[in-house]
Structure formats: structure tokens, C-alpha cells
mmCIF file of C-alpha atoms and ligand atoms in Angstrom:
data_model
loop_
_atom_site.group_PDB
_atom_site.id
_atom_site.type_symbol
_atom_site.label_atom_id
_atom_site.label_comp_id
_atom_site.label_asym_id
_atom_site.label_seq_id
_atom_site.Cartn_x
_atom_site.Cartn_y
_atom_site.Cartn_z
ATOM 1 C CA UNK O 1042 76.683 -6.594 -184.363
ATOM 2 C CA UNK O 1043 77.760 -7.827 -187.857
ATOM 3 C CA UNK O 1044 77.124 -6.278 -191.461
ATOM 4 C CA UNK O 1045 74.987 -9.395 -192.090
ATOM 5 C CA UNK O 1046 72.379 -8.669 -189.693
ATOM 6 C CA UNK O 1047 72.403 -4.953 -190.642
ATOM 7 C CA UNK O 1048 71.682 -6.219 -194.188
ATOM 8 C CA UNK O 1049 69.185 -8.502 -192.965
ATOM 9 C CA UNK O 1050 67.349 -6.287 -191.067
ATOM 10 C CA UNK O 1051 67.168 -4.031 -193.805
ATOM 11 C CA UNK O 1052 65.929 -6.601 -196.441
ATOM 12 C CA UNK O 1053 63.254 -7.619 -193.513
ATOM 13 C CA UNK O 1054 62.256 -3.784 -192.901
ATOM 14 C CA UNK O 1055 62.061 -3.143 -196.871
ATOM 15 C CA UNK O 1056 60.017 -6.240 -197.021
ATOM 16 C CA UNK O 1057 57.344 -5.477 -194.654
ATOM 17 C CA UNK O 1058 56.986 -1.927 -195.465
ATOM 18 C CA UNK O 1059 56.162 -3.241 -198.719
ATOM 19 C CA UNK O 1060 53.318 -5.763 -197.538
ATOM 20 C CA UNK O 1061 51.935 -2.717 -194.953
ATOM 21 C CA UNK O 1062 52.800 0.980 -195.676
ATOM 22 C CA UNK O 1063 51.867 2.842 -192.668
ATOM 23 C CA UNK O 1064 54.437 2.797 -189.883
ATOM 24 C CA UNK O 1065 53.389 1.211 -186.593
ATOM 25 C CA UNK O 1066 52.968 3.453 -183.508
ATOM 26 C CA UNK O 1067 52.805 0.489 -181.064
ATOM 27 C CA UNK O 1068 54.401 -3.206 -181.115
ATOM 28 C CA UNK O 1069 52.879 -5.724 -179.214
ATOM 29 C CA UNK O 1070 54.169 -9.555 -178.045
ATOM 30 C CA UNK O 1071 51.200 -12.085 -177.228
ATOM 31 C CA UNK O 1072 52.525 -14.776 -174.790
ATOM 32 C CA UNK O 1073 51.205 -18.553 -174.471
ATOM 33 C CA UNK O 1074 47.535 -18.604 -174.464
ATOM 34 C CA UNK O 1075 47.199 -14.786 -175.255
ATOM 35 C CA UNK O 1076 47.018 -14.970 -179.066
ATOM 36 C CA UNK O 1077 43.193 -14.011 -178.640
ATOM 37 C CA UNK O 1078 44.190 -10.543 -178.370
ATOM 38 C CA UNK O 1079 44.517 -10.228 -181.741
ATOM 39 C CA UNK O 1080 40.879 -10.304 -182.210
ATOM 40 C CA UNK O 1081 41.126 -6.518 -180.423
ATOM 41 C CA UNK O 1082 42.822 -5.403 -183.895
ATOM 42 C CA UNK O 1083 41.022 -4.407 -186.605
ATOM 43 C CA UNK O 1084 43.218 -6.367 -189.179
ATOM 44 C CA UNK O 1085 44.640 -4.859 -192.503
ATOM 45 C CA UNK O 1086 47.504 -6.942 -193.428
ATOM 46 C CA UNK O 1087 48.692 -10.548 -191.532
ATOM 47 C CA UNK O 1088 52.023 -11.739 -192.735
ATOM 48 C CA UNK O 1089 53.073 -15.503 -191.461
ATOM 49 C CA UNK O 1090 56.649 -15.523 -190.272
ATOM 50 C CA UNK O 1091 57.687 -18.154 -192.885
ATOM 51 C CA UNK O 1092 57.086 -15.595 -195.723
ATOM 52 C CA UNK O 1093 59.255 -12.727 -194.305
ATOM 53 C CA UNK O 1094 63.081 -12.936 -195.343
ATOM 54 C CA UNK O 1095 65.399 -13.647 -192.220
ATOM 55 C CA UNK O 1096 62.572 -14.298 -189.574
ATOM 56 C CA UNK O 1097 62.975 -17.304 -187.444
ATOM 57 C CA UNK O 1098 59.874 -19.465 -187.591
ATOM 58 C CA UNK O 1099 57.619 -20.384 -184.422
ATOM 59 C CA UNK O 1100 56.944 -24.093 -183.323
ATOM 60 C CA UNK O 1101 55.585 -23.784 -180.265
ATOM 61 C CA UNK O 1102 51.505 -24.966 -179.538
ATOM 62 C CA UNK O 1103 49.499 -21.824 -178.580
ATOM 63 C CA UNK O 1104 51.488 -19.361 -181.030
ATOM 64 C CA UNK O 1105 50.134 -19.178 -184.340
ATOM 65 C CA UNK O 1106 53.304 -17.311 -186.029
ATOM 66 C CA UNK O 1107 52.723 -14.795 -187.998
ATOM 67 C CA UNK O 1108 52.946 -10.991 -187.813
ATOM 68 C CA UNK O 1109 49.538 -8.922 -187.645
ATOM 69 C CA UNK O 1110 49.209 -4.851 -189.061
ATOM 70 C CA UNK O 1111 45.814 -3.144 -187.871
ATOM 71 C CA UNK O 1112 44.437 -0.602 -185.746
ATOM 72 C CA UNK O 1113 43.335 -0.530 -182.484
ATOM 73 C CA UNK O 1114 41.193 2.939 -181.834
ATOM 74 C CA UNK O 1115 43.317 5.337 -183.831
ATOM 75 C CA UNK O 1116 46.263 3.511 -183.524
ATOM 76 C CA UNK O 1117 48.681 1.560 -185.919
ATOM 77 C CA UNK O 1118 50.068 -1.447 -184.078
ATOM 78 C CA UNK O 1119 52.020 -4.330 -185.273
ATOM 79 C CA UNK O 1120 51.524 -7.409 -183.143
ATOM 80 C CA UNK O 1121 53.557 -10.653 -182.797
ATOM 81 C CA UNK O 1122 51.148 -13.811 -183.148
ATOM 82 C CA UNK O 1123 53.713 -16.143 -181.358
ATOM 83 C CA UNK O 1124 57.370 -15.292 -179.891
ATOM 84 C CA UNK O 1125 60.618 -17.519 -180.259
ATOM 85 C CA UNK O 1126 61.784 -18.885 -177.336
ATOM 86 C CA UNK O 1127 65.362 -19.341 -176.107
ATOM 87 C CA UNK O 1128 64.534 -22.957 -175.307
ATOM 88 C CA UNK O 1129 63.126 -23.480 -179.155
ATOM 89 C CA UNK O 1130 66.864 -23.764 -179.987
ATOM 90 C CA UNK O 1131 66.923 -20.313 -181.634
ATOM 91 C CA UNK O 1132 69.798 -17.976 -180.340
ATOM 92 C CA UNK O 1133 69.131 -14.808 -178.321
ATOM 93 C CA UNK O 1134 69.836 -12.906 -181.213
ATOM 94 C CA UNK O 1135 66.960 -14.494 -182.935
ATOM 95 C CA UNK O 1136 64.621 -14.643 -180.031
ATOM 96 C CA UNK O 1137 65.412 -10.007 -180.327
ATOM 97 C CA UNK O 1138 65.184 -10.107 -183.853
ATOM 98 C CA UNK O 1139 61.206 -9.059 -184.183
ATOM 99 C CA UNK O 1140 61.739 -6.569 -181.907
ATOM 100 C CA UNK O 1141 64.453 -4.946 -183.413
ATOM 101 C CA UNK O 1142 62.620 -5.100 -186.702
ATOM 102 C CA UNK O 1143 59.743 -3.293 -185.058
ATOM 103 C CA UNK O 1144 61.905 -1.040 -184.195
ATOM 104 C CA UNK O 1145 63.042 0.070 -187.299
ATOM 105 C CA UNK O 1146 59.359 -0.367 -188.818
ATOM 106 C CA UNK O 1147 58.987 2.905 -186.305
ATOM 107 C CA UNK O 1148 57.305 1.813 -183.301
ATOM 108 C CA UNK O 1149 57.922 3.817 -180.224
ATOM 109 C CA UNK O 1150 56.812 1.384 -177.599
ATOM 110 C CA UNK O 1151 56.424 -2.018 -177.270
ATOM 111 C CA UNK O 1152 53.884 -4.047 -174.985
ATOM 112 C CA UNK O 1153 54.929 -7.240 -173.964
ATOM 113 C CA UNK O 1154 52.970 -10.027 -172.468
ATOM 114 C CA UNK O 1155 53.539 -13.612 -170.940
ATOM 115 C CA UNK O 1156 52.176 -16.568 -168.926
ATOM 116 C CA UNK O 1157 54.425 -16.990 -165.720
ATOM 117 C CA UNK O 1158 54.452 -19.365 -162.763
ATOM 118 C CA UNK O 1159 53.730 -17.149 -159.238
ATOM 119 C CA UNK O 1160 56.250 -17.588 -156.294
ATOM 120 C CA UNK O 1161 54.453 -14.835 -154.519
ATOM 121 C CA UNK O 1162 52.106 -16.162 -151.865
ATOM 122 C CA UNK O 1163 50.032 -13.383 -152.458
ATOM 123 C CA UNK O 1164 49.202 -13.892 -156.213
ATOM 124 C CA UNK O 1165 46.713 -16.651 -157.646
ATOM 125 C CA UNK O 1166 46.053 -18.170 -160.967
ATOM 126 C CA UNK O 1167 44.347 -15.450 -163.154
ATOM 127 C CA UNK O 1168 46.127 -12.861 -161.782
ATOM 128 C CA UNK O 1169 47.452 -9.907 -164.068
ATOM 129 C CA UNK O 1170 51.314 -8.803 -162.970
ATOM 130 C CA UNK O 1171 52.865 -5.388 -164.320
ATOM 131 C CA UNK O 1172 56.675 -6.094 -164.441
ATOM 132 C CA UNK O 1173 58.445 -3.447 -162.959
ATOM 133 C CA UNK O 1174 62.108 -5.167 -162.901
ATOM 134 C CA UNK O 1175 63.673 -8.708 -164.035
ATOM 135 C CA UNK O 1176 65.930 -11.007 -163.186
ATOM 136 C CA UNK O 1177 67.932 -13.021 -165.715
ATOM 137 C CA UNK O 1178 68.437 -16.400 -163.987
ATOM 138 C CA UNK O 1179 70.985 -17.271 -166.615
ATOM 139 C CA UNK O 1180 69.447 -16.394 -169.893
ATOM 140 C CA UNK O 1181 72.060 -15.095 -172.069
ATOM 141 C CA UNK O 1182 71.849 -11.813 -173.112
ATOM 142 C CA UNK O 1183 71.097 -11.206 -176.605
ATOM 143 C CA UNK O 1184 73.635 -8.217 -176.690
ATOM 144 C CA UNK O 1185 77.064 -10.653 -176.729
ATOM 145 C CA UNK O 1186 78.968 -10.089 -179.320
ATOM 146 C CA UNK O 1187 80.182 -7.112 -181.303
ATOM 147 C CA UNK O 1188 78.127 -3.821 -180.504
ATOM 148 C CA UNK O 1189 76.456 -2.345 -183.471
ATOM 149 C CA UNK O 1190 76.790 1.276 -182.664
ATOM 150 C CA UNK O 1191 73.864 2.392 -185.012
ATOM 151 C CA UNK O 1192 71.623 0.450 -182.783
ATOM 152 C CA UNK O 1193 72.165 1.192 -179.462
ATOM 153 C CA UNK O 1194 75.400 1.658 -176.945
ATOM 154 C CA UNK O 1195 78.064 -1.001 -175.858
ATOM 155 C CA UNK O 1196 77.119 -0.875 -172.273
ATOM 156 C CA UNK O 1197 73.268 0.015 -172.130
ATOM 157 C CA UNK O 1198 71.902 1.251 -169.148
ATOM 158 C CA UNK O 1199 69.295 -1.053 -167.385
ATOM 159 C CA UNK O 1200 67.912 1.058 -164.154
ATOM 160 C CA UNK O 1201 64.448 1.373 -165.517
ATOM 161 C CA UNK O 1202 63.859 -1.640 -168.130
ATOM 162 C CA UNK O 1203 59.936 -1.235 -167.767
ATOM 163 C CA UNK O 1204 58.870 2.664 -168.462
ATOM 164 C CA UNK O 1205 57.926 4.285 -165.074
ATOM 165 C CA UNK O 1206 54.995 6.254 -167.151
ATOM 166 C CA UNK O 1207 53.550 3.754 -168.535
ATOM 167 C CA UNK O 1208 53.617 1.283 -165.281
ATOM 168 C CA UNK O 1209 51.765 4.379 -163.746
ATOM 169 C CA UNK O 1210 48.851 4.844 -166.568
ATOM 170 C CA UNK O 1211 48.382 0.934 -166.506
ATOM 171 C CA UNK O 1212 48.087 1.254 -162.253
ATOM 172 C CA UNK O 1213 45.446 4.300 -163.135
ATOM 173 C CA UNK O 1214 43.692 2.548 -166.263
ATOM 174 C CA UNK O 1215 43.363 -0.857 -163.917
ATOM 175 C CA UNK O 1216 42.530 0.998 -161.101
ATOM 176 C CA UNK O 1217 39.491 2.954 -162.866
ATOM 177 C CA UNK O 1218 38.318 -0.353 -164.117
ATOM 178 C CA UNK O 1219 38.294 -2.182 -160.920
ATOM 179 C CA UNK O 1220 40.718 -4.994 -161.745
ATOM 180 C CA UNK O 1221 42.984 -5.977 -159.423
ATOM 181 C CA UNK O 1222 46.758 -5.613 -160.497
ATOM 182 C CA UNK O 1223 49.782 -6.721 -159.025
ATOM 183 C CA UNK O 1224 53.266 -5.697 -159.882
ATOM 184 C CA UNK O 1225 56.664 -7.459 -159.605
ATOM 185 C CA UNK O 1226 59.834 -8.667 -160.435
ATOM 186 C CA UNK O 1227 59.909 -11.413 -163.606
ATOM 187 C CA UNK O 1228 62.743 -13.857 -163.130
ATOM 188 C CA UNK O 1229 63.385 -15.421 -167.032
ATOM 189 C CA UNK O 1230 64.544 -19.077 -166.924
ATOM 190 C CA UNK O 1231 65.853 -20.948 -169.928
ATOM 191 C CA UNK O 1232 63.246 -23.714 -169.885
ATOM 192 C CA UNK O 1233 61.878 -25.915 -171.100
ATOM 193 C CA UNK O 1234 61.553 -27.952 -168.001
ATOM 194 C CA UNK O 1235 59.588 -26.099 -165.492
ATOM 195 C CA UNK O 1236 61.252 -25.420 -162.145
ATOM 196 C CA UNK O 1237 62.108 -27.588 -159.141
ATOM 197 C CA UNK O 1238 60.607 -27.320 -155.969
ATOM 198 C CA UNK O 1239 64.208 -26.262 -154.513
ATOM 199 C CA UNK O 1240 64.401 -24.046 -157.958
ATOM 200 C CA UNK O 1241 60.723 -22.035 -157.266
ATOM 201 C CA UNK O 1242 61.984 -21.549 -153.424
ATOM 202 C CA UNK O 1243 65.595 -20.116 -154.429
ATOM 203 C CA UNK O 1244 63.350 -17.850 -157.197
ATOM 204 C CA UNK O 1245 61.128 -16.493 -154.474
ATOM 205 C CA UNK O 1246 64.307 -16.093 -152.335
ATOM 206 C CA UNK O 1247 66.292 -14.047 -154.759
ATOM 207 C CA UNK O 1248 63.632 -11.315 -155.477
ATOM 208 C CA UNK O 1249 61.494 -12.927 -158.069
ATOM 209 C CA UNK O 1250 57.851 -12.736 -158.188
ATOM 210 C CA UNK O 1251 56.703 -14.840 -161.188
ATOM 211 C CA UNK O 1252 59.097 -16.675 -163.017
ATOM 212 C CA UNK O 1253 58.633 -17.613 -167.071
ATOM 213 C CA UNK O 1254 60.842 -18.243 -170.160
ATOM 214 C CA UNK O 1255 60.314 -15.440 -172.321
ATOM 215 C CA UNK O 1256 60.840 -11.307 -172.209
ATOM 216 C CA UNK O 1257 63.837 -10.343 -170.613
ATOM 217 C CA UNK O 1258 66.074 -11.208 -173.592
ATOM 218 C CA UNK O 1259 63.278 -8.840 -175.984
ATOM 219 C CA UNK O 1260 63.095 -6.019 -172.965
ATOM 220 C CA UNK O 1261 66.854 -6.314 -173.201
ATOM 221 C CA UNK O 1262 66.872 -5.643 -176.863
ATOM 222 C CA UNK O 1263 64.526 -3.095 -177.024
ATOM 223 C CA UNK O 1264 66.394 -0.824 -174.243
ATOM 224 C CA UNK O 1265 69.147 -1.106 -176.187
ATOM 225 C CA UNK O 1266 67.580 0.851 -179.348
ATOM 226 C CA UNK O 1267 65.977 2.957 -176.653
ATOM 227 C CA UNK O 1268 62.488 1.509 -177.248
ATOM 228 C CA UNK O 1269 60.081 2.201 -174.004
ATOM 229 C CA UNK O 1270 58.517 -0.938 -172.858
ATOM 230 C CA UNK O 1271 55.609 -2.157 -171.050
ATOM 231 C CA UNK O 1272 55.359 -5.563 -169.912
ATOM 232 C CA UNK O 1273 52.657 -7.965 -167.949
ATOM 233 C CA UNK O 1274 52.616 -11.665 -166.889
ATOM 234 C CA UNK O 1275 49.601 -13.656 -166.556
ATOM 235 C CA UNK O 1276 50.022 -16.095 -163.385
ATOM 236 C CA UNK O 1277 48.976 -19.577 -164.931
ATOM 237 C CA UNK O 1278 50.371 -21.353 -162.129
ATOM 238 C CA UNK O 1279 51.803 -21.426 -158.236
ATOM 239 C CA UNK O 1280 55.054 -22.633 -158.042
ATOM 240 C CA UNK O 1281 55.717 -23.119 -154.424
ATOM 241 C CA UNK O 1282 53.033 -25.225 -152.650
ATOM 242 C CA UNK O 1283 53.056 -28.173 -150.125
ATOM 243 C CA UNK O 1284 50.711 -30.429 -152.475
ATOM 244 C CA UNK O 1285 51.830 -32.397 -155.371
ATOM 245 C CA UNK O 1286 51.154 -29.866 -157.689
ATOM 246 C CA UNK O 1287 52.310 -30.964 -161.007
ATOM 247 C CA UNK O 1288 52.599 -28.093 -163.857
ATOM 248 C CA UNK O 1289 51.590 -28.698 -167.380
ATOM 249 C CA UNK O 1290 51.574 -26.605 -170.735
ATOM 250 C CA UNK O 1291 47.610 -27.380 -171.245
ATOM 251 C CA UNK O 1292 47.252 -25.631 -167.974
ATOM 252 C CA UNK O 1293 49.226 -22.909 -168.565
ATOM 253 C CA UNK O 1294 47.334 -22.139 -171.949
ATOM 254 C CA UNK O 1295 43.583 -22.308 -170.244
ATOM 255 C CA UNK O 1296 44.697 -20.153 -167.260
ATOM 256 C CA UNK O 1297 46.444 -17.507 -169.713
ATOM 257 C CA UNK O 1298 43.068 -17.825 -172.097
ATOM 258 C CA UNK O 1299 41.041 -17.152 -169.032
ATOM 259 C CA UNK O 1300 42.502 -14.050 -167.909
ATOM 260 C CA UNK O 1301 42.771 -12.664 -171.412
ATOM 261 C CA UNK O 1302 39.959 -9.999 -171.376
ATOM 262 C CA UNK O 1303 41.296 -8.168 -168.878
ATOM 263 C CA UNK O 1304 44.641 -8.250 -170.392
ATOM 264 C CA UNK O 1305 42.882 -6.825 -173.379
ATOM 265 C CA UNK O 1306 40.872 -4.317 -171.526
ATOM 266 C CA UNK O 1307 44.428 -3.040 -169.950
ATOM 267 C CA UNK O 1308 46.360 -3.194 -173.535
ATOM 268 C CA UNK O 1309 43.350 -1.377 -175.256
ATOM 269 C CA UNK O 1310 43.243 1.576 -172.916
ATOM 270 C CA UNK O 1311 46.941 1.844 -172.895
ATOM 271 C CA UNK O 1312 47.737 1.989 -176.628
ATOM 272 C CA UNK O 1313 44.651 4.180 -176.734
ATOM 273 C CA UNK O 1314 46.713 6.791 -174.338
ATOM 274 C CA UNK O 1315 50.092 6.346 -175.855
HETATM 275 N N1 HPA B 1923 57.712 -21.429 -164.752
HETATM 276 C C1 HPA B 1923 58.389 -21.122 -165.882
HETATM 277 N N2 HPA B 1923 57.704 -20.613 -166.931
HETATM 278 C C2 HPA B 1923 56.329 -20.429 -166.832
HETATM 279 C C3 HPA B 1923 55.846 -21.168 -165.548
HETATM 280 C C4 HPA B 1923 56.378 -21.618 -164.538
HETATM 281 O O1 HPA B 1923 55.991 -22.199 -163.858
HETATM 282 N N3 HPA B 1923 54.217 -20.948 -166.114
HETATM 283 C C5 HPA B 1923 54.533 -20.330 -167.186
HETATM 284 N N4 HPA B 1923 55.340 -20.143 -167.599
#
């Protein structure tokens, strides 16, 4: 990593620490259609991305584009209302920039969420799936380039990209609250096209359960820095079907919005237990 990135990160962190004095415990990334989760936060400070030095700016419908600082119960959280996607034209390094910033602000855990299409016949629209592992379907690795040993190692281990203890905790919370929760493998694609029928089939055969356009680059950057990750997908559409299903962004946002209360319960209780 370049000296410039180090300098930029330091400036961003310094700016945010002036805006909000307390160190957050947990970072949260809200996926497409899941921005309502922000209403769970007792908001103490909101900083639009455009005001933050060196931050990319979000452009996608359904993403509000601000960093939200506040409390959930006793815990101090920082949430990204909207994330940066590779398909928007950001570099993989830009996509993961906020994850690095949140780590440097002091978070000890990051919770990621996304909307995804299912290729698992046992899943239905509205299901929550805990991500236990991932496959990058040609999404560029954000660590390509000179390594910064201050951030993490050259060749990070990825045998447990999603922290097992957090997965156990999530399953226990789901069982207690009678939420039917799935678990599976997230396949990351670049987008912005949804997949062809042949691609959905390939993703299924390759061992994927759901497919989406985010999360994996963020997870890689978090693992690089030794930051534990918990991530969930909301199933917003079914990729493998024999009828003429056409997938739209509106349908994805609507399905995510409807499933959001389940996600809120899960994240709230996880944050309390962290
Ligand atoms: N494919 C890729 N990304 C997605 C999908 C999908 O079917 N649904 C929501 N995000």
C-alpha cells in the first residue's frame, strides 16, 4: 500500500474523530434496501460521505450515503448507510476504504449485510442466510498491489473469513426467536448485470448458495486487518427457475425491505452480545 493511502486514512480518521469523539465498538454495513436498520440506532452524529475527506461517494438508488454514529443498547456503533460497489466504477481499494477507516476508528467486529439472489432450491425470497464462506467469481482482490505491513500480512489466511463464534451466536439468537435462518456460501460477481440462466446454474454447480455484487472485497480487507466479520444475505430473488423470471432492482429492494425486521432483531441481539 502506498504512503498516500496511509496518509489519506490518517486524515479521514482524524476528521471523523473530531466529528464524533467516542470510539465505536461495532461497524455495520447496510445493504440494498436495508437502510431502514438505521432507525434502530440512537443516532448521535451523521456525516454525509461527501463531507468526509478521501471518502468515495455513493450513487446507487436505495443507498443513503452517510456514516451514522450512535448507540444500539450499550454499544457504540458506526453504520454505513450505503456502501461502495465495484460496478459503480470504484476501484477495489476504494470499495474497502471505509472498512479500513472503521477498523482504525476502533471497531472490534464488523457486521455486513447484502441483498442476494438464491441458487439453492431450499431457499425462498425473504430468507436470511448466514454467510459461512465465499467464492469470488472474478471480483478483483482489493489487496492487489504493494502490501502495507502495518495493515496486515502479504498473504492473509482465509480459512475462516466469517468468524465461527459469531455464526454460532447468530444461530442461537435465531433459534431462540424462532427465525428460520439459512447458512451457505456467497458468490460475489462484479455486476451490474444480474446473471444469465447459465451463470446461475454454474454458480450453483460451483458450490454457491446465493450470488451478489458486494461483501467479498470488504470481507477480504477486514480479514487482512484481523477484524472479525459476520455477514448475512437477504434472499431477494431466485436465480434458478424454469419460468421466465426477470429480476429487477425494484423487486430486490422491496424484498430486502420486507425482510429487514428479521435482520434488525438478529443484528440488535448480536450487538448486545458482542
Ligand atoms: N444476482 C446478483 N446480485 C444480486 C442478485 C442476483 O440475483 N439479487 C440481488 N443482488
